């Protein structure tokens, strides 16, 4: 999940990790005894709604500690939280219980997180939804005893930052749980995850903490989301993390004047977003930033370090925007995990099995209509050999890529063959070779240059097809489940595009076109709905978005690369409702 917050900062549905070491003295039947969290813990977010194996990804990444997002009610007004607000995923040992036991057997643990952007935006965050403080406290206690955990995270953003009644109920419930824990021999910590500016909490986040002090609720960690600033500025993300945390320490000093500077820093948690965040390339957290932040975090003695989210920690989509499943930058799989892992006080735990992918030669030049081949090599980098499936993306128009064989055992090789056609446009193309296995994905780049030939046609300058959707069908656009061409509402003509944005998808609709290489163009579209995005990716990267109850025109200028090929996209945003688009055009 990667939900943007188009105000201030830290707006993704990201939550927190916690910090100081605490053990559990009472174990619930059916669960393994909780491991003691390190005094300084790295626990990246796990998107529990994505269908991945909790313990499987922990093993593959080497991450011992995970923060589980999110718990929320199925509907506004309810006092019963479920995972992702899905009643088929209740707070029960049948949901994640076996995975948690497996993680604990390896010396790790989990941190359940309540809230998140989607819950805060729909009134299903527990304290916003439930108006009975005792019932909120009982729900917190049920999670603690069911999973035998020592920390709960409260991801509070969007509407939950201004719902004063919900804020007060949540803090009163925290105080009630803390009294219950003390009376029952349990140690439980609470962490607030809040959006931030580059200089500290905004007034809304600070008010949440002020209310906690007034309600005698002990907040052990304040975790700031140091991404999605949405301020239109360029950012050096590691530096911004440091200034945001320093500002937070000053604010905490005013709230807790009896604490020393060291104690105030020990209340700080930081959550990053690897790679390109929801705002775009101006807010890119690099692998070098990760090293800088981990070193800084150790020096300052903060309690927790995290990132959103574990499923993003791979480089399978370099050059793209924010995604739930990749970082948008070039990196090795689990690189951010391995960089942050020492923060928990131990050595990096490498995945049990892993592999690499290479292509030799790494480049070739062919005349249009010809073919080229290369050897795809794989190697075991840790653990045992496993089956690796091969695929490719980025081939030019009119070209096909094949592998013989299509899968190999790590350590083996295959032949890559690229066959072009007479109509394949001249240019230089980066073909991404993907290797996929149970341990994750790795990629290598094969550069193909296509030159003109006797049967080669000039590079096409074709524009969009069916941009007004007047054909009555989606083709040649490709979409996601629920996307459809509709007759109302429309901006002009008789048809428009309905984009189905749900909890699990943005509804993205794409069309790949080949324009003149290195040429300037403008993409325009008329859109309506919440968080309506248009843009291009691939051979160029640019986008914009709006929220509008009526049709509004968006404009995106861009310049093509050497290939001229770009993918035009239109999409909405997770859990924000349908978006309508019409009259999409290129000039």
Coordinates of C-alpha atoms in Angstrom, one line a residue:
X1 CA 0.0 0.0 0.0
X2 CA 1.3 3.4 -0.7
X3 CA -1.3 6.1 -0.1
X4 CA -0.3 9.7 -0.7
X5 CA -1.1 12.5 1.5
X6 CA -1.2 15.7 -0.5
X7 CA -0.6 18.0 2.5
X8 CA 2.5 18.5 4.6
X9 CA 4.5 15.3 5.0
X10 CA 4.7 11.6 5.7
X11 CA 1.4 10.9 4.1
X12 CA 1.6 7.3 3.1
X13 CA -0.2 4.7 5.0
X14 CA 3.0 4.0 6.7
X15 CA 3.3 3.3 10.4
X16 CA 6.0 2.7 12.9
X17 CA 8.3 0.7 14.8
X18 CA 9.0 0.9 18.4
X19 CA 12.0 1.1 20.4
X20 CA 13.2 0.3 23.9
X21 CA 13.8 -3.2 25.0
X22 CA 11.0 -4.9 26.9
X23 CA 10.2 -8.5 27.6
X24 CA 6.9 -10.3 28.1
X25 CA 6.1 -12.0 31.3
X26 CA 2.8 -13.7 30.4
X27 CA 2.4 -15.9 27.3
X28 CA -1.0 -16.6 25.8
X29 CA -1.8 -20.3 25.1
X30 CA -1.1 -21.1 21.5
X31 CA 1.5 -18.4 20.9
X32 CA 5.2 -18.6 21.3
X33 CA 6.8 -16.5 23.9
X34 CA 7.6 -13.1 22.5
X35 CA 11.2 -12.3 21.9
X36 CA 12.7 -9.3 23.7
X37 CA 13.0 -6.4 21.2
X38 CA 16.4 -4.8 21.0
X39 CA 16.7 -1.4 22.7
X40 CA 17.2 0.0 19.1
X41 CA 15.1 -2.0 16.6
X42 CA 14.8 -2.0 12.8
X43 CA 11.3 -3.3 11.9
X44 CA 10.1 -2.5 8.3
X45 CA 6.5 -2.5 7.4
X46 CA 4.8 -5.6 6.1
X47 CA 1.7 -4.9 3.9
X48 CA -0.6 -7.6 5.4
X49 CA -3.2 -7.0 2.7
X50 CA -0.9 -8.0 -0.2
X51 CA -1.3 -11.7 0.3
X52 CA 2.4 -12.4 0.9
X53 CA 3.7 -14.8 3.5
X54 CA 4.7 -12.9 6.7
X55 CA 7.3 -15.4 7.8
X56 CA 8.3 -16.1 4.2
X57 CA 9.3 -12.5 3.5
X58 CA 11.0 -12.2 6.9
X59 CA 13.2 -15.2 6.0
X60 CA 13.9 -14.1 2.5
X61 CA 14.8 -10.5 3.5
X62 CA 16.7 -11.5 6.7
X63 CA 14.5 -9.1 8.7
X64 CA 13.8 -10.5 12.2
X65 CA 11.4 -7.8 13.2
X66 CA 8.4 -6.6 11.2
X67 CA 5.7 -4.0 11.7
X68 CA 2.3 -5.3 10.5
X69 CA 0.0 -2.9 8.8
X70 CA -2.9 -2.4 9.4
X71 CA -5.7 -3.0 11.9
X72 CA -8.9 -1.1 11.3
X73 CA -12.7 -1.6 11.6
X74 CA -14.7 -3.0 8.7
X75 CA -17.1 0.0 8.8
X76 CA -17.4 3.3 10.6
X77 CA -19.2 2.9 13.9
X78 CA -17.7 -0.5 14.7
X79 CA -15.6 -1.3 17.7
X80 CA -14.1 -4.5 16.3
X81 CA -10.8 -4.2 14.4
X82 CA -9.8 -6.7 11.8
X83 CA -6.7 -6.9 9.6
X84 CA -7.2 -4.5 6.8
X85 CA -10.8 -4.0 7.9
X86 CA -11.6 -7.5 6.4
X87 CA -13.9 -9.6 8.6
X88 CA -12.4 -12.7 7.1
X89 CA -9.1 -11.7 8.8
X90 CA -10.0 -11.3 12.5
X91 CA -7.7 -10.8 15.4
X92 CA -7.2 -14.5 16.0
X93 CA -4.4 -17.1 16.1
X94 CA -5.8 -18.4 12.8
X95 CA -4.8 -15.1 11.2
X96 CA -1.0 -14.7 11.2
X97 CA -0.6 -16.8 14.4
X98 CA 1.6 -19.5 12.8
X99 CA 3.7 -16.9 11.0
X100 CA 4.3 -15.1 14.2
X101 CA 5.4 -18.3 15.9
X102 CA 7.8 -19.0 13.0
X103 CA 9.3 -15.5 13.3
X104 CA 9.7 -15.8 17.1
X105 CA 11.4 -19.2 16.7
X106 CA 14.1 -17.3 14.7
X107 CA 14.5 -14.8 17.5
X108 CA 12.3 -12.1 16.0
X109 CA 8.9 -10.5 16.7
X110 CA 6.1 -8.4 15.2
X111 CA 4.5 -5.1 16.0
X112 CA 0.8 -4.7 15.2
X113 CA -0.1 -1.3 13.8
X114 CA -3.6 0.3 14.0
X115 CA -4.8 2.9 11.5
X116 CA -3.1 4.0 8.3
X117 CA -4.1 6.5 5.7
X118 CA -7.0 4.5 4.3
X119 CA -8.5 3.9 7.8
X120 CA -8.0 7.6 8.7
X121 CA -9.6 8.7 5.5
X122 CA -12.7 6.5 5.8
X123 CA -13.6 6.7 9.5
X124 CA -12.5 3.1 10.2
X125 CA -9.5 4.0 12.4
X126 CA -10.5 2.3 15.7
X127 CA -10.8 5.4 17.9
X128 CA -12.5 7.4 15.1
X129 CA -15.0 4.6 14.5
X130 CA -15.7 3.5 18.1
X131 CA -17.1 6.0 20.5
X132 CA -16.7 3.9 23.7
X133 CA -13.2 4.4 25.3
X134 CA -13.5 1.1 27.3
X135 CA -14.3 -0.8 24.0
X136 CA -11.2 0.7 22.3
X137 CA -9.1 -0.3 25.2
X138 CA -10.5 -3.8 25.2
X139 CA -9.7 -4.1 21.5
X140 CA -6.1 -3.1 22.1
X141 CA -5.8 -5.6 25.0
X142 CA -7.2 -8.3 22.8
X143 CA -4.5 -7.8 20.2
X144 CA -1.9 -7.8 23.0
X145 CA -3.1 -11.0 24.5
X146 CA -4.0 -12.8 21.3
X147 CA -0.5 -12.3 19.7
X148 CA 1.4 -11.9 23.0
X149 CA 3.0 -8.6 21.8
X150 CA 4.7 -5.9 23.8
X151 CA 4.1 -3.0 21.5
X152 CA 1.3 -1.4 19.6
X153 CA 1.6 1.2 16.9
X154 CA -1.0 3.9 16.2
X155 CA -0.6 5.3 12.7
X156 CA -2.5 8.6 12.9
X157 CA -2.7 10.8 9.8
X158 CA -5.2 12.5 7.4
X159 CA -8.6 13.0 9.1
X160 CA -7.6 11.4 12.3
X161 CA -5.2 14.3 12.9
X162 CA -8.2 16.7 13.2
X163 CA -10.8 14.4 14.8
X164 CA -10.5 15.8 18.3
X165 CA -13.0 13.4 19.8
X166 CA -11.2 10.4 18.3
X167 CA -7.8 11.7 19.5
X168 CA -9.1 12.1 23.0
X169 CA -10.7 8.6 23.0
X170 CA -7.5 7.0 21.7
X171 CA -5.4 8.6 24.3
X172 CA -7.8 7.8 27.1
X173 CA -7.8 4.2 25.9
X174 CA -4.0 4.1 25.9
X175 CA -3.9 5.2 29.5
X176 CA -6.5 2.6 30.4
X177 CA -4.5 -0.2 28.7
X178 CA -1.3 1.0 30.5
X179 CA -3.1 0.6 33.8
X180 CA -4.4 -2.8 32.9
X181 CA -0.9 -3.9 31.8
X182 CA 0.7 -2.8 35.0
X183 CA -2.0 -4.6 37.1
X184 CA -1.4 -7.8 35.1
X185 CA 2.3 -7.9 35.0
X186 CA 2.7 -7.0 31.4
X187 CA 4.9 -4.4 29.9
X188 CA 3.3 -2.7 26.9
X189 CA 4.6 0.3 24.9
X190 CA 2.7 2.6 22.6
X191 CA 4.1 4.3 19.5
X192 CA 2.5 7.1 17.6
X193 CA 3.3 7.3 13.9
X194 CA 2.8 10.8 12.6
X195 CA 3.4 12.8 9.4
X196 CA 6.2 15.4 9.6
X197 CA 7.6 18.5 7.9
X198 CA 11.3 18.8 7.4
X199 CA 11.6 20.7 10.6
X200 CA 9.4 18.7 12.9
X201 CA 5.7 17.9 13.5
X202 CA 3.1 20.1 12.1
X203 CA 0.6 21.6 14.6
X204 CA -1.9 18.8 14.1
X205 CA 0.6 16.1 15.0
X206 CA 1.8 18.0 18.0
X207 CA -1.7 18.4 19.2
X208 CA -2.1 14.6 19.3
X209 CA 0.8 14.5 21.7
X210 CA -0.4 17.4 23.8
X211 CA -3.7 15.6 24.3
X212 CA -1.9 12.4 25.3
X213 CA -0.1 14.4 28.0
X214 CA -3.4 15.8 29.2
X215 CA -4.9 12.3 29.3
X216 CA -2.0 10.8 31.2
X217 CA -1.2 8.5 28.3
X218 CA 2.4 7.5 28.2
X219 CA 3.7 7.6 24.6
X220 CA 7.0 5.8 24.4
X221 CA 7.9 6.5 20.8
X222 CA 7.0 9.2 18.3
X223 CA 7.7 7.8 14.9
X224 CA 7.9 10.4 12.1
X225 CA 7.3 9.5 8.5
X226 CA 10.1 11.3 6.7
X227 CA 8.8 11.2 3.2
X228 CA 5.8 12.4 1.1
X229 CA 6.5 16.0 2.0
X230 CA 4.4 17.2 -1.0
X231 CA 5.9 20.7 -0.7
X232 CA 7.1 21.0 -4.3
X233 CA 10.7 21.4 -3.3
X234 CA 13.7 19.2 -4.1
X235 CA 14.9 17.2 -1.2
X236 CA 18.1 15.5 0.1
X237 CA 16.2 12.9 2.0
X238 CA 18.8 11.9 4.5
X239 CA 19.4 15.5 5.5
X240 CA 15.7 16.1 5.8
X241 CA 15.4 13.1 8.1
X242 CA 18.0 14.6 10.4
X243 CA 16.4 18.1 10.5
X244 CA 12.9 16.6 11.0
X245 CA 14.1 14.5 13.9
X246 CA 16.0 17.4 15.5
X247 CA 12.8 19.5 15.3
X248 CA 10.9 16.7 16.9
X249 CA 13.3 16.5 19.8
X250 CA 12.9 20.2 20.4
X251 CA 9.1 19.7 20.5
X252 CA 9.3 16.8 22.8
X253 CA 11.6 18.8 25.1
X254 CA 8.7 21.3 25.5
X255 CA 6.2 18.5 26.3
X256 CA 8.6 16.6 28.6
X257 CA 10.8 19.2 30.3
X258 CA 12.0 16.7 32.9
X259 CA 13.7 14.5 30.3
X260 CA 17.4 14.7 29.3
X261 CA 18.4 15.2 25.6
X262 CA 19.4 11.5 25.5
X263 CA 16.0 10.4 26.8
X264 CA 14.3 12.6 24.2
X265 CA 16.3 11.1 21.4
X266 CA 15.3 7.7 22.7
X267 CA 11.7 8.6 22.1
X268 CA 12.3 9.1 18.4
X269 CA 11.4 6.7 15.6
X270 CA 12.0 7.2 11.9
X271 CA 10.2 5.6 8.9
X272 CA 11.6 6.1 5.4
X273 CA 10.2 5.1 2.0
X274 CA 12.9 3.4 -0.1
X275 CA 13.4 5.0 -3.6
X276 CA 10.9 7.3 -5.2
X277 CA 8.0 8.3 -2.8
X278 CA 4.5 9.2 -3.7
X279 CA 5.4 12.8 -4.6
X280 CA 7.8 11.8 -7.2
X281 CA 11.5 11.9 -8.2
X282 CA 12.2 15.1 -6.2
X283 CA 11.7 13.0 -3.1
X284 CA 13.9 10.0 -3.7
X285 CA 15.5 8.1 -0.8
X286 CA 18.6 6.5 -2.2
X287 CA 20.7 3.6 -1.1
X288 CA 23.4 6.1 -0.1
X289 CA 20.7 7.9 2.0
X290 CA 20.0 4.6 3.7
X291 CA 23.6 4.2 4.8
X292 CA 23.7 7.8 6.0
X293 CA 20.5 7.5 8.0
X294 CA 21.5 4.2 9.6
X295 CA 24.8 5.7 10.8
X296 CA 23.1 8.8 12.0
X297 CA 20.4 6.8 13.9
X298 CA 23.1 4.9 15.8
X299 CA 24.9 8.1 16.7
X300 CA 21.8 9.8 18.0
X301 CA 20.5 6.7 19.8
X302 CA 17.0 6.8 18.4
X303 CA 14.7 3.9 19.3
X304 CA 13.3 2.7 16.1
X305 CA 14.1 2.6 12.4
X306 CA 11.7 1.4 9.7
X307 CA 10.6 1.9 6.1
X308 CA 7.5 1.5 4.1
X309 CA 7.3 -1.2 3.0
X310 CA 9.1 -4.6 2.9
X311 CA 7.5 -5.5 -0.4
X312 CA 9.1 -2.4 -2.1
X313 CA 12.6 -3.4 -1.2
X314 CA 13.7 -4.4 -4.7
X315 CA 14.8 -2.7 -7.9
X316 CA 12.5 -4.4 -10.4
X317 CA 11.1 -1.1 -11.7
X318 CA 13.9 1.4 -12.1
X319 CA 12.8 4.8 -13.5
X320 CA 9.2 4.4 -12.4
X321 CA 7.3 6.2 -9.7
X322 CA 6.2 4.9 -6.3
X323 CA 4.8 1.4 -6.2
X324 CA 3.7 -1.1 -3.6
X325 CA 6.0 -3.7 -5.1
X326 CA 9.3 -1.9 -6.0
X327 CA 11.3 1.1 -5.1
X328 CA 11.5 2.8 -8.5
X329 CA 15.4 3.0 -8.4
X330 CA 18.2 0.6 -9.3
X331 CA 19.0 -1.5 -6.2
X332 CA 19.6 -5.1 -5.3
X333 CA 16.7 -7.1 -3.7
X334 CA 16.6 -6.4 0.1
X335 CA 19.3 -3.8 -0.1
X336 CA 17.6 -1.4 2.2
X337 CA 16.8 -4.2 4.7
X338 CA 20.5 -5.2 4.7
X339 CA 21.6 -1.6 5.2
X340 CA 19.3 -1.0 8.1
X341 CA 19.6 -4.5 9.8
X342 CA 22.7 -3.6 11.9
X343 CA 20.6 -1.0 13.7
X344 CA 19.0 -3.8 15.7
X345 CA 22.3 -4.7 17.1
X346 CA 23.1 -7.8 15.1
X347 CA 24.8 -8.7 11.9
X348 CA 22.9 -8.7 8.6
X349 CA 21.1 -12.0 8.1
X350 CA 21.2 -12.9 4.5
X351 CA 18.4 -14.8 2.9
X352 CA 18.7 -18.6 3.1
X353 CA 18.7 -18.8 -0.8
X354 CA 19.6 -16.1 -3.2
X355 CA 20.9 -15.7 -6.8
X356 CA 22.2 -13.2 -9.3
X357 CA 21.5 -12.5 -13.0
X358 CA 23.9 -11.3 -15.7
X359 CA 23.8 -10.8 -19.5
X360 CA 26.9 -11.2 -21.7
X361 CA 27.5 -9.4 -23.9
X362 CA 25.5 -6.6 -22.3
X363 CA 24.8 -4.8 -25.6
X364 CA 24.3 -5.4 -29.3
X365 CA 23.5 -3.5 -32.5
X366 CA 21.2 -4.8 -35.2
X367 CA 19.6 -3.5 -38.4
X368 CA 15.8 -3.4 -38.3
X369 CA 14.6 -6.8 -39.2
X370 CA 17.6 -8.6 -37.7
X371 CA 18.1 -10.4 -34.5
X372 CA 20.7 -10.6 -31.7
X373 CA 21.5 -13.0 -29.0
X374 CA 23.3 -13.1 -25.6
X375 CA 23.9 -15.5 -22.7
X376 CA 21.9 -15.0 -19.5
X377 CA 23.9 -16.3 -16.7
X378 CA 22.7 -17.0 -13.1
X379 CA 24.7 -17.8 -10.0
X380 CA 24.0 -18.9 -6.5
X381 CA 24.9 -16.1 -4.1
X382 CA 23.8 -17.7 -0.9
X383 CA 22.1 -20.9 0.3
X384 CA 21.1 -23.5 -2.3
X385 CA 20.2 -23.4 -6.0
X386 CA 16.6 -22.7 -6.9
X387 CA 14.6 -22.5 -10.1
X388 CA 14.8 -19.1 -11.7
X389 CA 12.1 -18.0 -14.3
X390 CA 13.3 -15.6 -17.0
X391 CA 11.3 -12.8 -18.6
X392 CA 12.0 -9.4 -20.2
X393 CA 10.5 -5.9 -20.4
X394 CA 11.3 -2.9 -22.5
X395 CA 11.6 -4.4 -25.9
X396 CA 11.0 -1.9 -28.8
X397 CA 7.9 -2.0 -30.9
X398 CA 7.8 -4.9 -33.4
X399 CA 10.5 -6.8 -31.5
X400 CA 10.2 -10.0 -29.5
X401 CA 12.4 -11.4 -26.7
X402 CA 12.7 -15.2 -26.0
X403 CA 14.7 -17.3 -23.6
X404 CA 16.0 -20.9 -24.3
X405 CA 15.2 -22.4 -21.8
X406 CA 12.7 -20.1 -20.1
X407 CA 13.8 -21.2 -16.7
X408 CA 17.0 -22.5 -15.2
X409 CA 18.4 -23.7 -12.0
X410 CA 20.5 -21.0 -10.4
X411 CA 24.0 -21.6 -11.6
X412 CA 22.8 -22.4 -15.1
X413 CA 22.5 -20.2 -18.2
X414 CA 20.0 -19.5 -21.0
X415 CA 20.2 -17.9 -24.5
X416 CA 18.4 -14.6 -24.9
X417 CA 17.2 -13.8 -28.4
X418 CA 15.8 -10.5 -29.5
X419 CA 14.2 -10.5 -32.9
X420 CA 13.3 -7.2 -34.5
X421 CA 11.0 -6.5 -37.5
X422 CA 11.3 -4.2 -40.4
X423 CA 9.1 -1.7 -38.7
X424 CA 11.0 -1.7 -35.4
X425 CA 12.0 2.0 -35.0
X426 CA 15.7 3.0 -34.9
X427 CA 17.0 3.8 -31.5
X428 CA 18.7 2.5 -28.4
X429 CA 16.6 0.4 -25.9
X430 CA 17.2 -0.8 -22.4
X431 CA 15.8 -4.3 -22.2
X432 CA 15.4 -5.4 -18.5
X433 CA 16.0 -9.1 -18.0
X434 CA 14.1 -10.4 -15.0
X435 CA 15.0 -13.5 -13.0
X436 CA 12.3 -14.5 -10.5
X437 CA 12.5 -17.2 -7.8
X438 CA 11.0 -18.0 -4.4
X439 CA 13.7 -15.8 -2.7
X440 CA 12.8 -12.7 -4.8
X441 CA 13.7 -11.0 -8.1
X442 CA 16.9 -9.8 -9.7
X443 CA 17.5 -8.0 -12.9
X444 CA 20.1 -7.2 -15.5
X445 CA 20.1 -4.7 -18.4
X446 CA 20.7 -5.6 -22.0
X447 CA 21.2 -2.6 -24.3
X448 CA 19.9 -3.0 -27.9
X449 CA 20.6 -0.5 -30.6
X450 CA 18.4 -0.8 -33.7
X451 CA 19.7 0.9 -36.9
X452 CA 17.9 1.7 -40.1
X453 CA 18.0 -0.8 -42.9
X454 CA 16.6 -1.3 -46.5
X455 CA 13.2 -2.2 -45.2
X456 CA 13.2 0.0 -42.1
X457 CA 10.5 2.6 -41.8
X458 CA 11.3 5.9 -40.2
X459 CA 10.8 6.1 -36.5
X460 CA 7.1 6.6 -36.0
X461 CA 5.6 9.6 -34.4
X462 CA 2.2 8.0 -33.7
X463 CA 0.1 9.5 -31.0
X464 CA -2.6 8.0 -28.8
X465 CA -5.3 5.8 -30.1
X466 CA -8.8 5.8 -28.7
X467 CA -8.0 8.7 -26.4
X468 CA -11.7 9.7 -26.2
X469 CA -12.8 6.0 -25.7
X470 CA -15.4 6.6 -28.4
X471 CA -14.9 3.1 -29.7
X472 CA -16.9 1.9 -26.7
X473 CA -14.1 -0.4 -25.7
X474 CA -10.8 -0.1 -23.8
X475 CA -8.5 -1.4 -26.5
X476 CA -5.7 -0.7 -27.2
X477 CA -5.5 0.6 -23.6
X478 CA -4.8 -2.1 -20.9
X479 CA -6.3 -1.8 -17.4
X480 CA -7.0 -3.5 -14.1
X481 CA -10.1 -5.3 -12.9
X482 CA -13.1 -3.1 -12.9
X483 CA -11.8 -0.6 -15.4
X484 CA -14.5 0.1 -18.0
X485 CA -15.7 2.4 -20.8
X486 CA -18.9 4.1 -19.7
X487 CA -21.5 6.4 -21.2
X488 CA -21.8 8.7 -18.2
X489 CA -20.3 10.9 -17.0
X490 CA -18.4 12.1 -20.1
X491 CA -16.4 15.3 -20.9
X492 CA -17.3 15.1 -24.6
X493 CA -18.7 12.7 -27.0
X494 CA -20.6 9.6 -25.8
X495 CA -18.0 7.6 -23.8
X496 CA -15.3 8.0 -21.1
X497 CA -13.0 5.8 -19.0
X498 CA -14.1 4.7 -15.5
X499 CA -11.0 3.8 -13.4
X500 CA -11.6 1.4 -10.6
X501 CA -9.4 2.4 -7.6
X502 CA -9.9 -0.1 -4.7
X503 CA -8.1 -0.9 -1.5
X504 CA -5.7 -3.1 -3.4
X505 CA -5.2 -1.3 -6.8
X506 CA -5.0 2.2 -8.4
X507 CA -6.9 1.0 -11.4
X508 CA -4.1 2.1 -13.7
X509 CA -4.8 2.1 -17.4
X510 CA -1.9 2.2 -19.9
X511 CA -1.1 2.7 -23.5
X512 CA 2.4 2.4 -24.9
X513 CA 3.2 4.6 -27.9
X514 CA 6.4 5.3 -29.9
X515 CA 7.1 8.9 -30.6
X516 CA 10.0 10.6 -32.3
X517 CA 13.2 10.1 -30.2
X518 CA 14.3 13.1 -28.1
X519 CA 11.2 15.1 -28.9
X520 CA 9.1 17.3 -26.7
X521 CA 5.4 16.5 -26.2
X522 CA 2.4 17.4 -24.0
X523 CA 0.0 14.9 -22.5
X524 CA -3.5 16.3 -21.6
X525 CA -6.6 14.7 -20.2
X526 CA -9.8 15.7 -18.6
X527 CA -10.4 13.9 -15.2
X528 CA -12.6 13.9 -12.2
X529 CA -12.5 12.2 -8.8
X530 CA -10.2 11.8 -5.9
X531 CA -6.4 11.6 -6.6
X532 CA -6.7 11.4 -10.4
X533 CA -3.2 10.9 -11.9
X534 CA -2.0 11.2 -15.5
X535 CA 1.6 10.8 -16.7
X536 CA 4.2 8.9 -18.7
X537 CA 6.8 6.3 -17.8
X538 CA 9.4 4.2 -19.6
X539 CA 11.3 6.4 -22.0
X540 CA 10.2 9.5 -20.1
X541 CA 9.0 10.1 -16.6
X542 CA 6.5 12.9 -15.7
X543 CA 3.1 13.0 -14.0
X544 CA 0.6 15.2 -12.2
X545 CA -2.7 14.7 -10.3
X546 CA -5.7 16.5 -8.9
X547 CA -8.8 16.0 -6.8
X548 CA -11.9 17.4 -8.4
X549 CA -15.7 16.8 -8.2
X550 CA -16.0 17.9 -11.9
X551 CA -14.0 17.4 -15.0
X552 CA -10.6 19.2 -14.8
X553 CA -7.9 19.4 -17.4
X554 CA -4.5 18.1 -16.5
X555 CA -1.4 18.8 -18.6
X556 CA 2.0 17.0 -18.4
X557 CA 4.9 18.2 -20.6
X558 CA 7.7 15.7 -21.3
X559 CA 10.6 14.9 -23.6
X560 CA 11.2 11.4 -25.0
X561 CA 14.5 9.5 -24.7
X562 CA 16.5 7.8 -27.4
X563 CA 13.9 5.2 -28.1
X564 CA 10.9 7.6 -28.3
X565 CA 8.8 4.9 -26.6
X566 CA 6.7 5.9 -23.6
X567 CA 3.8 4.4 -21.6
X568 CA 0.9 6.8 -21.0
X569 CA -1.0 6.1 -17.9
X570 CA -4.1 7.3 -16.0
X571 CA -5.0 6.0 -12.6
X572 CA -6.7 6.8 -9.3
X573 CA -5.5 5.9 -5.8
X574 CA -5.9 3.2 -3.3
X575 CA -9.2 3.3 -1.4
X576 CA -10.0 6.8 -2.8
X577 CA -12.9 5.8 -5.1
X578 CA -13.3 5.7 -8.8
X579 CA -11.8 8.2 -11.2
X580 CA -13.2 9.2 -14.6
X581 CA -11.0 10.3 -17.5
X582 CA -11.8 11.5 -21.0
X583 CA -10.2 13.1 -24.0
X584 CA -6.7 11.9 -23.3
X585 CA -4.4 13.3 -26.0
X586 CA -0.8 13.8 -27.0
X587 CA 0.6 16.7 -28.9

